[in-house]
PDB file of C-alpha atoms in Angstrom:
ATOM      1  CA  PRO A  30     -44.617 -31.736 -25.839  1.00 89.00           C
ATOM      2  CA  ASN A  31     -44.885 -31.970 -22.082  1.00 95.00           C
ATOM      3  CA  GLN A  32     -45.298 -28.161 -21.717  1.00 96.00           C
ATOM      4  CA  LEU A  33     -47.971 -28.064 -24.454  1.00 96.00           C
ATOM      5  CA  HIS A  34     -49.738 -30.941 -22.861  1.00 96.00           C
ATOM      6  CA  ARG A  35     -49.823 -29.073 -19.608  1.00 96.00           C
ATOM      7  CA  ALA A  36     -51.061 -25.911 -21.372  1.00 97.00           C
ATOM      8  CA  PHE A  37     -53.861 -27.718 -23.074  1.00 97.00           C
ATOM      9  CA  LEU A  38     -54.818 -29.731 -19.944  1.00 96.00           C
ATOM     10  CA  ASN A  39     -55.052 -26.347 -17.996  1.00 94.00           C
ATOM     11  CA  LEU A  40     -57.379 -24.917 -20.754  1.00 96.00           C
ATOM     12  CA  TRP A  41     -59.552 -27.937 -20.738  1.00 95.00           C
ATOM     13  CA  ARG A  42     -59.780 -27.963 -17.031  1.00 92.00           C
ATOM     14  CA  ASN A  43     -60.567 -24.118 -16.926  1.00 90.00           C
ATOM     15  CA  ALA A  44     -63.445 -24.692 -19.449  1.00 91.00           C
ATOM     16  CA  VAL A  45     -64.906 -27.634 -17.473  1.00 90.00           C
ATOM     17  CA  GLN A  46     -64.606 -25.710 -14.282  1.00 88.00           C
ATOM     18  CA  ALA A  47     -66.352 -22.637 -15.904  1.00 86.00           C
ATOM     19  CA  MET A  48     -69.412 -24.702 -16.577  1.00 87.00           C
ATOM     20  CA  GLU A  49     -69.769 -26.211 -12.949  1.00 80.00           C
ATOM     21  CA  PRO A  50     -72.194 -23.278 -11.716  1.00 66.00           C
ATOM     22  CA  LEU A  51     -74.615 -23.713 -14.582  1.00 67.00           C
ATOM     23  CA  ALA A  52     -78.292 -23.748 -13.725  1.00 68.00           C
ATOM     24  CA  GLU A  53     -79.955 -27.129 -13.669  1.00 74.00           C
ATOM     25  CA  GLY A  54     -81.154 -28.153 -17.063  1.00 73.00           C
ATOM     26  CA  ARG A  55     -78.587 -25.914 -18.868  1.00 76.00           C
ATOM     27  CA  GLN A  56     -76.480 -28.027 -21.195  1.00 84.00           C
ATOM     28  CA  ARG A  57     -72.659 -28.196 -20.659  1.00 88.00           C
ATOM     29  CA  VAL A  58     -70.804 -28.259 -23.892  1.00 92.00           C
ATOM     30  CA  LEU A  59     -67.038 -28.246 -24.311  1.00 95.00           C
ATOM     31  CA  THR A  60     -65.710 -27.878 -27.912  1.00 96.00           C
ATOM     32  CA  ILE A  61     -62.252 -28.423 -28.923  1.00 97.00           C
ATOM     33  CA  ARG A  62     -61.227 -27.578 -32.413  1.00 98.00           C
ATOM     34  CA  THR A  63     -58.000 -27.570 -34.420  1.00 97.00           C
ATOM     35  CA  ALA A  64     -57.140 -26.095 -37.671  1.00 97.00           C
ATOM     36  CA  GLN A  65     -54.150 -25.166 -39.737  1.00 95.00           C
ATOM     37  CA  ALA A  66     -54.159 -21.647 -41.167  1.00 89.00           C
ATOM     38  CA  GLY A  67     -51.053 -20.922 -43.323  1.00 91.00           C
ATOM     39  CA  ASP A  68     -47.983 -21.203 -41.231  1.00 93.00           C
ATOM     40  CA  THR A  69     -49.961 -21.549 -37.860  1.00 96.00           C
ATOM     41  CA  VAL A  70     -51.999 -24.131 -36.131  1.00 97.00           C
ATOM     42  CA  ARG A  71     -55.078 -23.039 -34.021  1.00 98.00           C
ATOM     43  CA  ILE A  72     -56.453 -24.988 -31.068  1.00 98.00           C
ATOM     44  CA  SER A  73     -59.649 -23.762 -29.614  1.00 98.00           C
ATOM     45  CA  PHE A  74     -61.370 -24.546 -26.195  1.00 97.00           C
ATOM     46  CA  GLY A  75     -64.864 -23.475 -26.146  1.00 96.00           C
ATOM     47  CA  ASP A  76     -67.354 -23.763 -23.247  1.00 94.00           C
ATOM     48  CA  SER A  77     -70.988 -23.096 -22.542  1.00 92.00           C
ATOM     49  CA  GLY A  78     -70.296 -21.586 -19.193  1.00 89.00           C
ATOM     50  CA  PRO A  79     -71.247 -18.055 -18.036  1.00 88.00           C
ATOM     51  CA  GLY A  80     -68.541 -16.209 -20.073  1.00 90.00           C
ATOM     52  CA  ILE A  81     -65.996 -13.650 -19.176  1.00 86.00           C
ATOM     53  CA  SER A  82     -67.126 -10.046 -18.682  1.00 86.00           C
ATOM     54  CA  PRO A  83     -65.124  -7.600 -20.864  1.00 86.00           C
ATOM     55  CA  ASP A  84     -63.794  -5.822 -17.825  1.00 85.00           C
ATOM     56  CA  ARG A  85     -62.197  -9.024 -16.544  1.00 86.00           C
ATOM     57  CA  GLN A  86     -60.799 -10.464 -19.837  1.00 85.00           C
ATOM     58  CA  PRO A  87     -57.494  -8.334 -19.506  1.00 85.00           C
ATOM     59  CA  GLN A  88     -56.945  -9.861 -16.150  1.00 85.00           C
ATOM     60  CA  ILE A  89     -57.412 -13.569 -16.771  1.00 85.00           C
ATOM     61  CA  PHE A  90     -53.796 -14.220 -17.589  1.00 86.00           C
ATOM     62  CA  THR A  91     -52.505 -12.301 -14.523  1.00 85.00           C
ATOM     63  CA  PRO A  92     -50.926 -14.581 -11.981  1.00 82.00           C
ATOM     64  CA  PHE A  93     -53.116 -15.114  -8.847  1.00 76.00           C
ATOM     65  CA  PHE A  94     -56.260 -13.614 -10.448  1.00 75.00           C
ATOM     66  CA  THR A  95     -59.333 -15.884 -10.099  1.00 74.00           C
ATOM     67  CA  THR A  96     -63.032 -15.603  -9.934  1.00 70.00           C
ATOM     68  CA  LYS A  97     -63.409 -19.157  -8.613  1.00 69.00           C
ATOM     69  CA  PRO A  98     -63.952 -19.874  -4.923  1.00 63.00           C
ATOM     70  CA  ARG A  99     -61.089 -22.354  -4.904  1.00 70.00           C
ATOM     71  CA  GLY A 100     -57.796 -22.442  -6.945  1.00 69.00           C
ATOM     72  CA  THR A 101     -54.622 -20.319  -7.105  1.00 68.00           C
ATOM     73  CA  GLY A 102     -55.381 -18.266 -10.211  1.00 68.00           C
ATOM     74  CA  LEU A 103     -52.150 -19.711 -11.832  1.00 76.00           C
ATOM     75  CA  GLY A 104     -53.590 -21.988 -14.538  1.00 84.00           C
ATOM     76  CA  LEU A 105     -54.057 -19.445 -17.310  1.00 91.00           C
ATOM     77  CA  ALA A 106     -50.934 -17.507 -16.324  1.00 91.00           C
ATOM     78  CA  VAL A 107     -48.885 -20.817 -16.812  1.00 93.00           C
ATOM     79  CA  VAL A 108     -50.768 -21.319 -20.169  1.00 95.00           C
ATOM     80  CA  ARG A 109     -49.653 -17.912 -21.484  1.00 95.00           C
ATOM     81  CA  LYS A 110     -45.996 -18.392 -20.373  1.00 96.00           C
ATOM     82  CA  ILE A 111     -45.907 -21.811 -22.060  1.00 97.00           C
ATOM     83  CA  ILE A 112     -47.458 -20.492 -25.250  1.00 97.00           C
ATOM     84  CA  ASP A 113     -45.243 -17.399 -25.320  1.00 96.00           C
ATOM     85  CA  ASP A 114     -42.120 -19.664 -24.949  1.00 96.00           C
ATOM     86  CA  HIS A 115     -43.392 -21.538 -27.991  1.00 95.00           C
ATOM     87  CA  HIS A 116     -43.663 -18.258 -29.986  1.00 95.00           C
ATOM     88  CA  GLY A 117     -47.478 -18.427 -30.034  1.00 96.00           C
ATOM     89  CA  SER A 118     -50.387 -16.358 -28.716  1.00 97.00           C
ATOM     90  CA  ILE A 119     -53.736 -16.739 -27.086  1.00 97.00           C
ATOM     91  CA  GLU A 120     -57.082 -15.240 -28.262  1.00 96.00           C
ATOM     92  CA  VAL A 121     -59.990 -14.772 -26.105  1.00 94.00           C
ATOM     93  CA  GLN A 122     -63.591 -14.471 -27.388  1.00 94.00           C
ATOM     94  CA  SER A 123     -66.336 -14.247 -24.854  1.00 92.00           C
ATOM     95  CA  SER A 124     -69.355 -12.413 -23.675  1.00 79.00           C
ATOM     96  CA  GLU A 125     -71.314 -12.753 -20.527  1.00 78.00           C
ATOM     97  CA  HIS A 126     -73.823 -15.524 -20.458  1.00 80.00           C
ATOM     98  CA  ALA A 127     -72.610 -16.813 -23.797  1.00 84.00           C
ATOM     99  CA  GLY A 128     -69.583 -18.893 -22.816  1.00 91.00           C
ATOM    100  CA  ALA A 129     -65.949 -18.448 -23.734  1.00 94.00           C
ATOM    101  CA  THR A 130     -63.459 -19.646 -26.343  1.00 96.00           C
ATOM    102  CA  LEU A 131     -59.757 -19.474 -25.804  1.00 96.00           C
ATOM    103  CA  THR A 132     -57.617 -20.241 -28.958  1.00 98.00           C
ATOM    104  CA  VAL A 133     -53.993 -21.009 -28.908  1.00 98.00           C
ATOM    105  CA  VAL A 134     -52.213 -20.057 -32.142  1.00 98.00           C
ATOM    106  CA  LEU A 135     -48.882 -21.621 -32.664  1.00 97.00           C
ATOM    107  CA  PRO A 136     -46.298 -21.391 -35.534  1.00 95.00           C
ATOM    108  CA  VAL A 137     -46.046 -24.627 -37.492  1.00 91.00           C
ATOM    109  CA  ARG A 138     -42.296 -24.097 -37.685  1.00 77.00           C
ATOM    110  CA  ARG A 139     -39.946 -22.591 -35.051  1.00 62.00           C
ATOM    111  CA  PRO A 140     -38.870 -19.016 -36.114  1.00 58.00           C
ATOM    112  CA  PRO A 141     -35.085 -18.757 -36.860  1.00 66.00           C
ATOM    113  CA  SER A 142     -33.044 -17.790 -33.853  1.00 64.00           C
TER     114      SER A 142
END
């Protein structure tokens, strides 16, 4: 539970930080959704930030990769490690200037060892 808490906190923080540079008057919206789909649970964090360009999407989970002026670039790498350790996956949906949604997909039950 503590690891998943950390992963979700990192996703929340990343979404909030992505919206910091928005132009005056542009609405900042963070949407968190949960759903069960068959044998999985989906937790999505969507923001109204500038989005992630297609050429950068493959890099966002790489340790020390960041586009922010401050930070270590470890947040999403840590998230991926935690989700992998829980037999889950992360989906990224984004386009430039249209925000981003990162969705964690976790099995409802632990797979047999």
